[in-house]
Amino acid sequence: MRAHVILVISGLLLFASAGSIRADTVLDIFGVEKSLNDAKRNAVQAGDEIAQRFADQALKVISAWKEANASLIKDGKAAVDDSLAQVFQEMENTATRIEKGEAVTFVDLQVTTTNLASALERIPFASREPQFTFYRPTVVIPVGTDTFEVQVIGSGIAKANPQVTGAAGPVEVQKPSDNSITFTVARKDVGGEGDAKTLKYKVTYDIDRSKWYNPFSWFGMDTAERDVVIAILPASPGTVNIDAIVKKVDWEKDTYGPVYFKQRGKDKPYPTRIDVKRELREAGWILDKDAQKTAKWDDNGGDGNGGSSCTGPDVESFDDKGFVFYIQHGSRGNSDAYQGCRVWVAIKRPVETKEPADRISKDLTWLKDTDLTLPADTESYKMLLTTYDKREVSIENKNQVPYGIFDVMIEGSAIKLRPRPIRDF
């Protein structure tokens, strides 16, 4: 039994260590923006839609901050508000890990996205026009609460007659603040079966173009239109495959002989021990007990006298090294008789081979454990997790599953993949 091993498939801590550089100045913010653009480019090349959506959202926050702080940008060394600096640092940490291909957990993305939304609502926008800047979630799993809430953030958007329309028509809008609106979506209507898909809503709001000094513009009103596009993850997070190499023992078999021996005696059975040759034993050969039961033996063409005979092997005496063969002696008056016998010895030796077992494959789920059992006599194995976005991740050497979807627990031949708590983000 192997020692109990738990491979915790999760990301690194979201926050930077005490010695890391914080995004405290305007120049630091520009560095964060570069990291995010690099992360986005890496995500696009890797086909990682989730990482790409995160980078897009974070870049929107920086764009909004730059618009609201145009005067600060002229002074690259100007300080940034402490709370916003922490949010920018979170962006930097996550973007750097995405760029390096390191694991980022769903929890990381959920927390960071929530903090981005909170920070964005605190930014004092310079423009008086209503804006559509940011929305969440951008990714929704097919299981969980009966409904989920979509939040749209933008300066003054709640006061700009916002309207939301989905595939089924108009959607009721809530206005928790001047700078945000929300609407509710029933999860059963958007996911739970089949492959990943996209949910799309249209958000419209009014932009007042009137100027106090121009009477002809007093009733001027434009309508802005923006899309909310949400990725609905598929019913299955992916599949897990195990390719095992198993040890198999076959037996090489042979027979040698005849072994000739002659014994003298009078009116009684005579046991003779026949051992497998020493050089054969040293080469790994042992007695083939089953085959020896029917192995050939004879009296060497009548080689005996006094009514003596070869009676055969003692099956109870069989062991790996050899066996006992009996002769029944007769007599010649008061004298001993003799009997010569020939015996053929059946032998075998193990031949160990290693070969691939049949592949073990199971679909994963968002809510239930997935249990697998390695084949008997497994020598080694490779476990491959194919995620819903067709990426393949080896878990042979404690590699981390993208976005920390599963904990993988291994005890002996039993393997359990346990889904971690996942939320929309």
Coordinates of C-alpha atoms in Angstrom, one line a residue:
M1 CA 0.0 0.0 0.0
R2 CA 1.4 3.3 -1.0
A3 CA 1.7 6.1 1.6
H4 CA -1.3 8.4 1.7
V5 CA -0.7 11.2 -0.7
I6 CA -3.0 14.2 -1.2
L7 CA -2.3 16.3 -4.3
V8 CA -4.1 19.5 -3.6
I9 CA -4.8 20.9 -7.1
S10 CA -5.0 24.7 -6.4
G11 CA -3.4 28.0 -7.2
L12 CA -0.9 30.0 -5.3
L13 CA -1.9 32.7 -2.9
L14 CA -3.5 35.7 -4.6
F15 CA -1.8 38.4 -2.7
A16 CA 1.9 39.3 -3.1
S17 CA 4.4 38.6 -0.4
A18 CA 5.5 41.4 1.9
G19 CA 8.7 41.9 -0.1
S20 CA 6.9 42.4 -3.5
I21 CA 6.5 45.7 -5.3
R22 CA 3.2 47.4 -4.8
A23 CA 1.4 49.4 -7.5
D24 CA 1.8 52.6 -5.5
T25 CA 2.5 55.1 -8.2
V26 CA 1.2 56.0 -11.6
L27 CA 4.2 54.4 -13.2
D28 CA 3.4 51.2 -11.3
I29 CA -0.1 51.3 -12.8
F30 CA 1.3 51.4 -16.3
G31 CA 3.4 48.4 -15.4
V32 CA 0.2 46.5 -14.3
E33 CA -1.4 47.5 -17.6
K34 CA 1.6 46.0 -19.5
S35 CA 1.4 42.8 -17.5
L36 CA -2.3 42.5 -18.2
N37 CA -1.8 43.0 -21.9
D38 CA 1.0 40.3 -21.9
A39 CA -1.3 38.0 -20.0
K40 CA -4.1 38.6 -22.5
R41 CA -1.8 37.9 -25.4
N42 CA -0.6 34.7 -23.8
A43 CA -4.3 33.6 -23.1
V44 CA -5.3 34.3 -26.7
Q45 CA -2.3 32.2 -28.0
A46 CA -3.2 29.4 -25.5
G47 CA -6.9 29.5 -26.4
D48 CA -7.7 30.3 -22.7
E49 CA -11.0 32.1 -22.9
I50 CA -11.3 32.5 -19.1
A51 CA -7.9 34.1 -18.6
Q52 CA -8.6 36.4 -21.6
R53 CA -11.9 37.5 -20.1
F54 CA -10.2 38.3 -16.8
A55 CA -7.5 40.4 -18.5
D56 CA -10.1 42.3 -20.5
Q57 CA -12.1 43.1 -17.4
A58 CA -9.0 44.3 -15.5
L59 CA -7.9 46.5 -18.5
K60 CA -11.3 48.1 -18.4
V61 CA -10.7 49.1 -14.8
I62 CA -7.3 50.6 -15.6
S63 CA -8.8 52.5 -18.6
A64 CA -11.5 53.9 -16.4
W65 CA -8.9 54.9 -13.7
K66 CA -6.7 56.6 -16.4
E67 CA -9.7 58.6 -17.7
A68 CA -10.7 59.8 -14.2
N69 CA -7.1 60.6 -13.3
A70 CA -5.8 62.4 -16.4
S71 CA -4.1 65.1 -14.2
L72 CA -2.2 62.5 -12.2
I73 CA -0.9 60.8 -15.2
K74 CA 1.3 63.8 -16.0
D75 CA 3.2 63.1 -12.8
G76 CA 4.4 59.5 -13.1
K77 CA 5.6 59.4 -9.5
A78 CA 2.2 60.6 -8.1
A79 CA 0.8 58.3 -5.4
V80 CA -2.2 56.1 -5.8
D81 CA -4.9 55.6 -3.2
D82 CA -4.0 52.8 -0.9
S83 CA -7.1 50.7 -1.5
L84 CA -6.9 51.0 -5.2
A85 CA -3.2 50.2 -5.1
Q86 CA -4.0 46.9 -3.4
V87 CA -6.5 46.1 -6.2
F88 CA -4.0 47.0 -8.9
Q89 CA -1.5 44.7 -7.1
E90 CA -4.0 41.8 -7.2
M91 CA -4.3 42.4 -10.9
E92 CA -0.5 42.3 -11.3
N93 CA -0.1 39.1 -9.3
T94 CA -2.8 37.3 -11.2
A95 CA -1.7 38.6 -14.6
T96 CA 1.9 37.5 -14.0
R97 CA 0.8 34.0 -13.1
I98 CA -1.4 33.7 -16.2
E99 CA 1.5 35.0 -18.3
K100 CA 3.9 32.4 -16.8
G101 CA 1.3 29.6 -17.3
E102 CA 1.0 29.1 -13.5
A103 CA -2.2 27.8 -11.9
V104 CA -4.8 30.4 -11.1
T105 CA -7.8 29.2 -9.1
F106 CA -11.4 30.1 -9.7
V107 CA -11.4 31.6 -6.2
D108 CA -8.6 33.9 -7.2
L109 CA -10.5 35.2 -10.2
Q110 CA -13.7 35.5 -8.2
V111 CA -12.1 37.5 -5.5
T112 CA -10.1 39.7 -7.8
T113 CA -13.2 40.4 -10.1
T114 CA -15.3 41.4 -7.0
N115 CA -12.5 43.8 -5.9
L116 CA -12.3 45.2 -9.4
A117 CA -16.0 45.9 -9.4
S118 CA -15.8 47.6 -5.9
A119 CA -12.9 49.7 -6.9
L120 CA -14.5 50.8 -10.1
E121 CA -17.5 52.1 -8.3
R122 CA -15.2 54.2 -6.2
I123 CA -13.4 55.9 -9.0
P124 CA -14.7 59.5 -9.5
F125 CA -15.2 59.7 -13.3
A126 CA -14.3 63.0 -15.0
S127 CA -16.9 62.7 -17.7
R128 CA -20.5 63.7 -17.0
E129 CA -21.7 61.4 -19.7
P130 CA -23.2 58.1 -18.5
Q131 CA -20.8 55.2 -19.2
F132 CA -20.8 51.4 -19.6
T133 CA -17.5 50.3 -18.2
F134 CA -17.5 46.9 -16.6
Y135 CA -19.8 43.9 -16.0
R136 CA -19.8 40.6 -14.1
P137 CA -19.9 37.7 -14.2
T138 CA -18.3 37.0 -17.5
V139 CA -18.1 33.2 -16.7
V140 CA -21.0 31.1 -15.2
I141 CA -21.0 27.5 -14.2
P142 CA -24.1 25.3 -15.1
V143 CA -24.8 24.4 -11.5
G144 CA -25.3 26.3 -8.3
T145 CA -28.0 28.7 -7.0
D146 CA -31.3 28.8 -9.0
T147 CA -30.4 32.3 -10.2
F148 CA -27.4 34.5 -10.6
E149 CA -27.1 38.3 -10.7
V150 CA -25.5 40.3 -13.5
Q151 CA -24.0 43.6 -12.5
V152 CA -23.2 46.4 -14.9
I153 CA -21.0 49.3 -13.7
G154 CA -20.5 52.7 -15.3
S155 CA -20.6 56.3 -14.3
G156 CA -24.2 57.5 -14.0
I157 CA -25.6 54.5 -15.9
A158 CA -28.5 54.0 -13.5
K159 CA -29.8 57.5 -14.2
A160 CA -29.6 57.1 -17.9
N161 CA -32.8 55.1 -18.5
P162 CA -31.0 51.7 -18.8
Q163 CA -32.8 48.9 -20.6
V164 CA -31.7 45.3 -20.8
T165 CA -32.9 42.9 -23.5
G166 CA -32.2 39.1 -23.7
A167 CA -33.1 36.4 -26.2
A168 CA -36.5 36.1 -24.6
G169 CA -37.2 39.9 -24.6
P170 CA -36.9 42.7 -22.0
V171 CA -35.4 42.0 -18.6
E172 CA -36.2 43.7 -15.3
V173 CA -33.5 46.1 -14.2
Q174 CA -32.5 47.0 -10.6
K175 CA -30.6 50.1 -9.7
P176 CA -28.6 49.6 -6.5
S177 CA -26.6 52.8 -7.0
D178 CA -26.2 55.7 -9.5
N179 CA -23.2 53.9 -11.0
S180 CA -24.5 50.4 -11.3
I181 CA -27.5 48.3 -12.5
T182 CA -28.3 44.6 -12.0
F183 CA -30.5 42.0 -13.5
T184 CA -31.3 38.4 -12.6
V185 CA -30.9 35.3 -14.8
A186 CA -32.4 31.9 -14.1
R187 CA -29.6 29.3 -14.3
K188 CA -31.9 26.6 -15.6
D189 CA -32.5 28.7 -18.6
V190 CA -28.9 29.0 -19.6
G191 CA -26.9 25.9 -18.8
G192 CA -26.7 22.4 -17.3
E193 CA -26.5 20.3 -20.5
G194 CA -24.3 19.9 -23.5
D195 CA -21.2 21.9 -24.4
A196 CA -20.2 25.4 -23.4
K197 CA -22.3 28.2 -24.9
T198 CA -22.6 32.0 -24.9
L199 CA -25.3 34.1 -23.3
K200 CA -25.8 37.5 -24.7
Y201 CA -27.8 40.6 -23.5
K202 CA -28.2 44.0 -25.0
V203 CA -27.9 47.1 -22.7
T204 CA -29.1 50.4 -23.9
Y205 CA -29.0 53.8 -22.1
D206 CA -29.6 57.4 -23.0
I207 CA -26.9 60.1 -23.4
D208 CA -28.1 63.6 -23.1
R209 CA -26.5 65.8 -25.8
S210 CA -28.1 69.1 -24.7
K211 CA -26.0 72.1 -24.0
W212 CA -27.3 75.0 -21.9
Y213 CA -25.9 77.5 -24.2
N214 CA -27.4 76.0 -27.4
P215 CA -31.3 76.0 -27.4
F216 CA -31.3 73.8 -30.5
S217 CA -29.7 71.0 -28.5
W218 CA -31.9 71.2 -25.4
F219 CA -33.9 68.1 -26.4
G220 CA -31.0 66.2 -28.0
M221 CA -30.8 62.6 -26.9
D222 CA -28.7 59.7 -28.2
T223 CA -29.0 56.0 -27.3
A224 CA -25.9 54.0 -26.6
E225 CA -25.9 50.2 -27.0
R226 CA -23.6 47.8 -25.4
D227 CA -23.4 44.0 -25.2
V228 CA -23.1 41.8 -22.1
V229 CA -21.6 38.4 -23.2
I230 CA -21.4 35.6 -20.7
A231 CA -19.7 32.3 -21.2
I232 CA -21.8 29.4 -19.8
L233 CA -19.5 26.5 -19.0
P234 CA -20.5 23.0 -20.1
A235 CA -22.2 20.3 -18.0
S236 CA -19.0 18.4 -17.5
P237 CA -15.8 20.1 -16.4
G238 CA -13.9 17.5 -18.5
T239 CA -12.7 13.9 -18.4
V240 CA -9.9 12.1 -16.6
N241 CA -7.9 9.3 -18.2
I242 CA -5.4 6.9 -16.6
D243 CA -2.9 5.0 -18.6
A244 CA -1.3 2.4 -16.4
I245 CA 1.6 0.0 -16.9
V246 CA 1.0 -3.3 -15.2
K247 CA 3.4 -6.1 -14.2
K248 CA 2.5 -9.4 -15.8
V249 CA 4.2 -12.8 -14.9
D250 CA 4.2 -15.5 -17.6
W251 CA 5.8 -18.9 -17.1
E252 CA 8.5 -20.3 -19.3
K253 CA 8.2 -24.1 -19.3
D254 CA 10.5 -26.9 -20.1
T255 CA 11.3 -30.6 -19.4
Y256 CA 14.7 -32.2 -19.1
G257 CA 15.8 -35.8 -18.7
P258 CA 15.8 -38.6 -18.5
V259 CA 17.3 -38.7 -15.0
Y260 CA 18.4 -42.3 -14.4
F261 CA 18.8 -43.9 -11.0
K262 CA 19.0 -47.5 -9.7
Q263 CA 18.3 -48.6 -6.1
R264 CA 18.6 -51.9 -4.3
G265 CA 16.2 -53.2 -1.6
K266 CA 14.0 -56.1 -0.5
D267 CA 10.2 -56.3 -0.4
K268 CA 9.5 -52.7 0.5
P269 CA 9.1 -49.2 -1.2
Y270 CA 12.2 -47.2 -1.7
P271 CA 12.0 -43.3 -1.9
T272 CA 14.5 -41.5 -4.1
R273 CA 14.7 -37.7 -4.0
I274 CA 15.1 -36.0 -7.4
D275 CA 16.0 -32.4 -7.2
V276 CA 16.0 -29.8 -10.0
K277 CA 19.6 -29.3 -11.1
R278 CA 21.4 -26.7 -9.1
E279 CA 22.5 -24.7 -12.2
L280 CA 18.9 -24.6 -13.3
R281 CA 17.7 -23.5 -9.9
E282 CA 20.3 -20.7 -9.9
A283 CA 18.9 -19.6 -13.3
G284 CA 15.4 -19.3 -11.7
W285 CA 13.9 -22.6 -12.6
I286 CA 11.6 -24.5 -10.2
L287 CA 9.6 -27.7 -10.4
D288 CA 6.4 -27.4 -12.4
K289 CA 4.2 -29.3 -10.0
D290 CA 1.2 -29.6 -12.2
A291 CA 3.2 -30.7 -15.2
Q292 CA 5.2 -33.2 -13.1
K293 CA 2.0 -35.1 -12.2
T294 CA 1.8 -36.3 -15.8
A295 CA 5.5 -36.2 -16.7
K296 CA 7.0 -39.3 -18.4
W297 CA 8.8 -42.0 -16.5
D298 CA 9.6 -45.7 -17.1
D299 CA 11.6 -48.7 -15.9
N300 CA 14.5 -48.2 -18.4
G301 CA 13.3 -51.1 -20.6
G302 CA 12.8 -53.7 -17.9
D303 CA 16.0 -52.7 -16.0
G304 CA 15.3 -54.6 -12.7
N305 CA 14.8 -58.0 -11.1
G306 CA 13.0 -59.9 -8.3
G307 CA 9.6 -58.5 -9.3
S308 CA 10.7 -54.9 -8.6
S309 CA 9.0 -51.9 -10.4
C310 CA 9.0 -48.2 -10.7
T311 CA 5.8 -47.0 -9.0
G312 CA 5.9 -43.2 -9.7
P313 CA 6.2 -39.8 -8.0
D314 CA 4.9 -38.9 -4.5
V315 CA 2.6 -35.9 -5.3
E316 CA 2.6 -34.9 -1.7
S317 CA 6.3 -34.4 -1.7
F318 CA 6.3 -31.8 -4.5
D319 CA 8.1 -28.6 -3.7
D320 CA 9.9 -25.9 -5.8
K321 CA 13.2 -27.8 -5.6
G322 CA 12.1 -31.3 -6.5
F323 CA 10.1 -34.4 -5.4
V324 CA 10.3 -38.0 -4.2
F325 CA 10.0 -40.9 -6.6
Y326 CA 9.2 -44.4 -5.3
I327 CA 10.5 -47.8 -6.3
Q328 CA 8.8 -51.0 -5.1
H329 CA 11.5 -53.6 -4.5
G330 CA 10.9 -57.4 -4.7
S331 CA 13.4 -60.0 -3.7
R332 CA 15.6 -62.8 -4.9
G333 CA 15.2 -65.4 -2.2
N334 CA 17.1 -64.0 0.7
S335 CA 18.9 -61.4 -1.5
D336 CA 18.0 -57.8 -2.4
A337 CA 16.5 -57.0 -5.7
Y338 CA 17.2 -53.9 -7.7
Q339 CA 15.3 -51.6 -10.0
G340 CA 16.5 -48.9 -12.4
C341 CA 14.1 -46.0 -13.4
R342 CA 14.2 -43.1 -15.8
V343 CA 12.3 -39.9 -14.9
W344 CA 11.7 -36.7 -16.9
V345 CA 11.6 -33.5 -14.8
A346 CA 9.1 -30.7 -15.6
I347 CA 10.4 -27.3 -14.8
K348 CA 9.2 -23.7 -15.1
R349 CA 10.5 -20.2 -14.3
P350 CA 8.7 -16.8 -14.1
V351 CA 9.2 -14.3 -16.9
E352 CA 8.2 -10.8 -15.8
T353 CA 6.9 -8.4 -18.5
K354 CA 5.4 -4.9 -18.3
E355 CA 2.5 -3.9 -20.6
P356 CA -0.1 -1.2 -20.9
A357 CA -3.5 -1.9 -19.2
D358 CA -6.7 -0.8 -20.8
R359 CA -7.2 3.0 -20.4
I360 CA -9.4 4.1 -17.5
S361 CA -11.6 7.0 -18.5
K362 CA -14.4 8.9 -16.7
D363 CA -16.3 12.1 -17.1
L364 CA -15.9 14.6 -14.3
T365 CA -18.8 16.5 -12.7
W366 CA -19.0 19.9 -11.0
L367 CA -20.7 18.6 -7.8
K368 CA -19.7 14.9 -7.2
D369 CA -16.5 13.0 -6.5
T370 CA -15.1 10.9 -9.3
D371 CA -13.6 7.7 -8.1
L372 CA -11.1 5.5 -10.0
T373 CA -9.2 2.3 -9.2
L374 CA -5.8 1.4 -10.6
P375 CA -5.5 -2.1 -12.0
A376 CA -3.9 -4.8 -9.9
D377 CA -0.1 -5.0 -10.1
T378 CA 0.2 -1.4 -11.4
E379 CA 3.9 -0.5 -11.8
S380 CA 3.4 3.1 -12.9
Y381 CA 0.7 5.3 -14.4
K382 CA 0.0 8.7 -16.0
M383 CA -3.2 10.6 -15.2
L384 CA -4.4 13.1 -17.8
L385 CA -7.2 15.5 -17.2
T386 CA -8.7 17.0 -20.3
T387 CA -10.6 20.2 -19.3
Y388 CA -13.8 21.5 -20.9
D389 CA -11.8 23.8 -23.1
K390 CA -9.9 20.8 -24.6
R391 CA -6.6 21.5 -22.7
E392 CA -4.7 18.5 -21.4
V393 CA -3.0 18.6 -18.0
S394 CA -0.8 15.8 -16.6
I395 CA -1.2 15.2 -12.9
E396 CA 1.7 12.7 -12.7
N397 CA 4.0 15.1 -10.9
K398 CA 1.6 17.2 -8.8
N399 CA 0.8 19.5 -11.7
Q400 CA -2.0 21.9 -11.0
V401 CA -5.4 21.6 -12.7
P402 CA -6.2 25.0 -14.4
Y403 CA -8.2 27.2 -12.2
G404 CA -8.1 24.8 -9.2
I405 CA -11.2 22.8 -10.3
F406 CA -10.3 19.7 -8.4
D407 CA -8.5 18.3 -5.4
V408 CA -6.9 14.9 -6.3
M409 CA -6.5 12.4 -3.5
I410 CA -4.5 9.2 -4.0
E411 CA -4.3 6.3 -1.5
G412 CA -2.9 3.1 -2.7
S413 CA -4.8 2.1 -5.8
A414 CA -7.7 4.4 -5.1
I415 CA -7.9 7.8 -6.8
K416 CA -10.5 10.4 -6.0
L417 CA -11.1 13.7 -7.8
R418 CA -13.2 16.0 -5.6
P419 CA -14.6 19.2 -7.2
R420 CA -13.7 22.4 -5.3
P421 CA -16.4 25.0 -4.6
I422 CA -16.8 27.0 -7.7
R423 CA -18.7 30.3 -8.2
D424 CA -19.5 32.5 -11.1
F425 CA -17.1 35.4 -11.7

